[in-house]
Amino acid sequence: AGSIVPPGGTYRFAIATEDGSTEMEVVWEGALPEGMDSGSFVVVKGSLEAEQMIAADVSLADTEE
């Protein structure tokens, strides 16, 4: 929660495992998918750089609630 920040910083948002035990910052300068908020399941395509992911594409995951 609270990991989505405005573009232009060191990262845009963080992704985490469902239990929150592992988290990774995602660098992304594009628009976020419509409806994305804290807790959304996302699909991120890109590359790993040190301890961050450099995203090339971000979309909401197809999940069944």
Short mmCIF file of N, CA, C and O in Angstrom, two decimals:
data_model
loop_
_atom_site.label_atom_id
_atom_site.label_comp_id
_atom_site.label_asym_id
_atom_site.label_seq_id
_atom_site.Cartn_x
_atom_site.Cartn_y
_atom_site.Cartn_z
N ALA A 1 0.84 -1.20 0.00
CA ALA A 1 0.00 0.00 0.00
C ALA A 1 0.87 1.24 0.00
O ALA A 1 1.90 1.29 0.65
N GLY A 2 0.45 2.25 -0.75
CA GLY A 2 1.16 3.51 -0.78
C GLY A 2 2.44 3.51 -1.59
O GLY A 2 3.24 4.42 -1.48
N SER A 3 2.64 2.50 -2.42
CA SER A 3 3.90 2.43 -3.17
C SER A 3 3.83 3.10 -4.54
O SER A 3 4.85 3.19 -5.21
N ILE A 4 2.67 3.59 -4.96
CA ILE A 4 2.57 4.26 -6.26
C ILE A 4 2.89 5.73 -6.06
O ILE A 4 2.27 6.41 -5.25
N VAL A 5 3.90 6.21 -6.80
CA VAL A 5 4.33 7.60 -6.69
C VAL A 5 4.32 8.25 -8.08
O VAL A 5 4.28 7.56 -9.10
N PRO A 6 4.36 9.59 -8.14
CA PRO A 6 4.37 10.27 -9.43
C PRO A 6 5.62 9.92 -10.26
O PRO A 6 6.66 9.56 -9.70
N PRO A 7 5.53 10.02 -11.60
CA PRO A 7 6.70 9.74 -12.44
C PRO A 7 7.81 10.74 -12.15
O PRO A 7 7.58 11.82 -11.63
N GLY A 8 9.04 10.34 -12.50
CA GLY A 8 10.19 11.22 -12.37
C GLY A 8 11.07 10.93 -11.17
O GLY A 8 12.12 11.51 -11.02
N GLY A 9 10.65 10.03 -10.30
CA GLY A 9 11.46 9.68 -9.14
C GLY A 9 12.36 8.50 -9.45
O GLY A 9 12.57 8.13 -10.61
N THR A 10 12.90 7.90 -8.41
CA THR A 10 13.78 6.75 -8.61
C THR A 10 13.01 5.49 -9.00
O THR A 10 13.58 4.58 -9.59
N TYR A 11 11.71 5.43 -8.67
CA TYR A 11 10.85 4.34 -9.10
C TYR A 11 9.42 4.86 -9.16
O TYR A 11 9.11 5.91 -8.62
N ARG A 12 8.52 4.11 -9.81
CA ARG A 12 7.12 4.53 -9.96
C ARG A 12 6.20 3.80 -9.00
O ARG A 12 5.28 4.34 -8.44
N PHE A 13 6.45 2.49 -8.82
CA PHE A 13 5.65 1.70 -7.89
C PHE A 13 6.45 0.48 -7.49
O PHE A 13 7.50 0.21 -8.04
N ALA A 14 5.97 -0.25 -6.51
CA ALA A 14 6.63 -1.48 -6.08
C ALA A 14 5.67 -2.65 -6.26
O ALA A 14 4.46 -2.49 -6.15
N ILE A 15 6.24 -3.79 -6.59
CA ILE A 15 5.45 -5.02 -6.65
C ILE A 15 5.91 -5.92 -5.51
O ILE A 15 7.05 -5.82 -5.05
N ALA A 16 5.02 -6.76 -5.04
CA ALA A 16 5.34 -7.62 -3.90
C ALA A 16 4.65 -8.96 -4.05
O ALA A 16 3.66 -9.09 -4.77
N THR A 17 5.18 -9.94 -3.35
CA THR A 17 4.50 -11.23 -3.26
C THR A 17 3.21 -11.01 -2.48
O THR A 17 3.05 -10.02 -1.76
N GLU A 18 2.27 -11.94 -2.62
CA GLU A 18 0.98 -11.79 -1.95
C GLU A 18 1.11 -11.65 -0.44
O GLU A 18 0.34 -10.93 0.18
N ASP A 19 2.09 -12.30 0.16
CA ASP A 19 2.25 -12.20 1.61
C ASP A 19 3.11 -11.00 2.01
O ASP A 19 3.32 -10.76 3.20
N GLY A 20 3.62 -10.25 1.04
CA GLY A 20 4.39 -9.05 1.32
C GLY A 20 5.82 -9.30 1.76
O GLY A 20 6.53 -8.38 2.12
N SER A 21 6.27 -10.54 1.68
CA SER A 21 7.62 -10.87 2.18
C SER A 21 8.73 -10.41 1.23
O SER A 21 9.85 -10.21 1.66
N THR A 22 8.42 -10.25 -0.05
CA THR A 22 9.42 -9.81 -1.02
C THR A 22 8.84 -8.66 -1.83
O THR A 22 7.70 -8.73 -2.29
N GLU A 23 9.62 -7.58 -1.98
CA GLU A 23 9.17 -6.41 -2.72
C GLU A 23 10.25 -5.96 -3.68
O GLU A 23 11.43 -6.09 -3.39
N MET A 24 9.84 -5.43 -4.85
CA MET A 24 10.79 -4.93 -5.84
C MET A 24 10.24 -3.62 -6.41
O MET A 24 9.06 -3.53 -6.76
N GLU A 25 11.11 -2.62 -6.50
CA GLU A 25 10.74 -1.34 -7.10
C GLU A 25 10.71 -1.47 -8.62
O GLU A 25 11.53 -2.17 -9.21
N VAL A 26 9.74 -0.77 -9.24
CA VAL A 26 9.60 -0.79 -10.69
C VAL A 26 9.76 0.63 -11.22
O VAL A 26 9.06 1.55 -10.79
N VAL A 27 10.70 0.79 -12.15
CA VAL A 27 10.91 2.07 -12.83
C VAL A 27 9.99 2.08 -14.05
O VAL A 27 10.06 1.18 -14.89
N TRP A 28 9.13 3.08 -14.14
CA TRP A 28 8.15 3.17 -15.24
C TRP A 28 7.76 4.62 -15.40
O TRP A 28 7.30 5.25 -14.45
N GLU A 29 7.96 5.19 -16.58
CA GLU A 29 7.63 6.59 -16.82
C GLU A 29 6.31 6.77 -17.57
O GLU A 29 5.84 7.88 -17.73
N GLY A 30 5.73 5.67 -18.03
CA GLY A 30 4.48 5.76 -18.78
C GLY A 30 3.26 5.89 -17.88
O GLY A 30 3.36 5.92 -16.66
N ALA A 31 2.11 5.97 -18.51
CA ALA A 31 0.84 6.03 -17.77
C ALA A 31 0.57 4.67 -17.14
O ALA A 31 0.90 3.63 -17.71
N LEU A 32 -0.02 4.70 -15.97
CA LEU A 32 -0.42 3.45 -15.32
C LEU A 32 -1.70 2.94 -15.97
O LEU A 32 -2.51 3.73 -16.46
N PRO A 33 -1.91 1.63 -15.96
CA PRO A 33 -3.15 1.10 -16.53
C PRO A 33 -4.37 1.66 -15.80
O PRO A 33 -4.34 1.87 -14.58
N GLU A 34 -5.43 1.91 -16.56
CA GLU A 34 -6.67 2.40 -15.97
C GLU A 34 -7.16 1.43 -14.91
O GLU A 34 -7.22 0.23 -15.14
N GLY A 35 -7.46 1.95 -13.75
CA GLY A 35 -7.97 1.12 -12.65
C GLY A 35 -6.89 0.57 -11.73
O GLY A 35 -7.20 -0.06 -10.73
N MET A 36 -5.62 0.82 -12.04
CA MET A 36 -4.54 0.32 -11.18
C MET A 36 -4.49 1.13 -9.89
O MET A 36 -4.53 2.35 -9.91
N ASP A 37 -4.44 0.43 -8.76
CA ASP A 37 -4.24 1.09 -7.47
C ASP A 37 -3.46 0.14 -6.57
O ASP A 37 -3.09 -0.95 -6.99
N SER A 38 -3.17 0.58 -5.37
CA SER A 38 -2.44 -0.28 -4.44
C SER A 38 -3.19 -1.58 -4.26
O SER A 38 -4.40 -1.59 -4.07
N GLY A 39 -2.50 -2.67 -4.37
CA GLY A 39 -3.12 -3.98 -4.24
C GLY A 39 -3.53 -4.61 -5.55
O GLY A 39 -3.98 -5.76 -5.57
N SER A 40 -3.40 -3.89 -6.67
CA SER A 40 -3.75 -4.46 -7.97
C SER A 40 -2.76 -5.54 -8.36
O SER A 40 -1.57 -5.45 -8.06
N PHE A 41 -3.24 -6.56 -9.03
CA PHE A 41 -2.38 -7.57 -9.61
C PHE A 41 -1.96 -7.06 -10.98
O PHE A 41 -2.82 -6.69 -11.79
N VAL A 42 -0.64 -6.99 -11.23
CA VAL A 42 -0.15 -6.44 -12.49
C VAL A 42 0.79 -7.42 -13.19
O VAL A 42 1.35 -8.32 -12.56
N VAL A 43 0.92 -7.22 -14.47
CA VAL A 43 1.90 -7.94 -15.29
C VAL A 43 2.91 -6.89 -15.75
O VAL A 43 2.53 -5.87 -16.33
N VAL A 44 4.18 -7.12 -15.43
CA VAL A 44 5.23 -6.17 -15.79
C VAL A 44 6.23 -6.90 -16.69
O VAL A 44 6.75 -7.95 -16.32
N LYS A 45 6.48 -6.33 -17.86
CA LYS A 45 7.49 -6.86 -18.76
C LYS A 45 8.64 -5.87 -18.79
O LYS A 45 8.42 -4.67 -18.83
N GLY A 46 9.87 -6.37 -18.75
CA GLY A 46 11.01 -5.49 -18.78
C GLY A 46 12.28 -6.23 -18.45
O GLY A 46 12.41 -7.42 -18.71
N SER A 47 13.21 -5.51 -17.83
CA SER A 47 14.49 -6.11 -17.49
C SER A 47 14.83 -5.82 -16.04
O SER A 47 14.39 -4.82 -15.47
N LEU A 48 15.63 -6.71 -15.45
CA LEU A 48 16.08 -6.53 -14.09
C LEU A 48 17.42 -5.82 -14.09
O LEU A 48 18.33 -6.18 -14.81
N GLU A 49 17.52 -4.78 -13.28
CA GLU A 49 18.74 -4.00 -13.14
C GLU A 49 19.01 -3.88 -11.64
O GLU A 49 18.26 -3.19 -10.95
N ALA A 50 20.04 -4.52 -11.15
CA ALA A 50 20.36 -4.51 -9.71
C ALA A 50 19.13 -4.97 -8.93
O ALA A 50 18.70 -6.09 -9.10
N GLU A 51 18.55 -4.09 -8.12
CA GLU A 51 17.39 -4.48 -7.31
C GLU A 51 16.11 -3.82 -7.79
O GLU A 51 15.14 -3.72 -7.04
N GLN A 52 16.08 -3.34 -9.03
CA GLN A 52 14.90 -2.72 -9.61
C GLN A 52 14.54 -3.41 -10.91
O GLN A 52 15.38 -4.03 -11.55
N MET A 53 13.27 -3.27 -11.30
CA MET A 53 12.83 -3.72 -12.60
C MET A 53 12.62 -2.48 -13.46
O MET A 53 11.97 -1.54 -13.03
N ILE A 54 13.21 -2.48 -14.65
CA ILE A 54 13.00 -1.41 -15.62
C ILE A 54 11.89 -1.89 -16.55
O ILE A 54 12.10 -2.79 -17.36
N ALA A 55 10.70 -1.33 -16.40
CA ALA A 55 9.54 -1.82 -17.12
C ALA A 55 9.51 -1.32 -18.56
O ALA A 55 9.83 -0.17 -18.83
N ALA A 56 9.11 -2.20 -19.46
CA ALA A 56 8.87 -1.85 -20.85
C ALA A 56 7.37 -1.83 -21.13
O ALA A 56 6.92 -1.21 -22.08
N ASP A 57 6.58 -2.51 -20.27
CA ASP A 57 5.13 -2.56 -20.41
C ASP A 57 4.53 -2.93 -19.06
O ASP A 57 5.08 -3.77 -18.35
N VAL A 58 3.43 -2.29 -18.72
CA VAL A 58 2.71 -2.57 -17.48
C VAL A 58 1.24 -2.71 -17.80
O VAL A 58 0.66 -1.86 -18.47
N SER A 59 0.62 -3.79 -17.35
CA SER A 59 -0.81 -3.99 -17.55
C SER A 59 -1.42 -4.66 -16.32
O SER A 59 -0.72 -5.25 -15.51
N LEU A 60 -2.73 -4.54 -16.20
CA LEU A 60 -3.41 -5.24 -15.11
C LEU A 60 -3.52 -6.71 -15.47
O LEU A 60 -3.74 -7.08 -16.63
N ALA A 61 -3.36 -7.56 -14.47
CA ALA A 61 -3.46 -9.01 -14.70
C ALA A 61 -4.93 -9.41 -14.79
O ALA A 61 -5.78 -8.80 -14.16
N ASP A 62 -5.19 -10.42 -15.58
CA ASP A 62 -6.53 -11.00 -15.62
C ASP A 62 -6.65 -11.94 -14.43
O ASP A 62 -6.01 -12.98 -14.39
N THR A 63 -7.42 -11.55 -13.44
CA THR A 63 -7.60 -12.37 -12.26
C THR A 63 -9.06 -12.63 -12.01
O THR A 63 -9.92 -11.82 -12.41
N GLU A 64 -9.35 -13.72 -11.41
CA GLU A 64 -10.72 -14.04 -11.02
C GLU A 64 -10.81 -13.89 -9.53
O GLU A 64 -10.05 -14.47 -8.79
N GLU A 65 -11.71 -13.03 -9.07
CA GLU A 65 -11.87 -12.79 -7.64
C GLU A 65 -12.82 -13.80 -7.05
O GLU A 65 -13.72 -14.25 -7.60
#
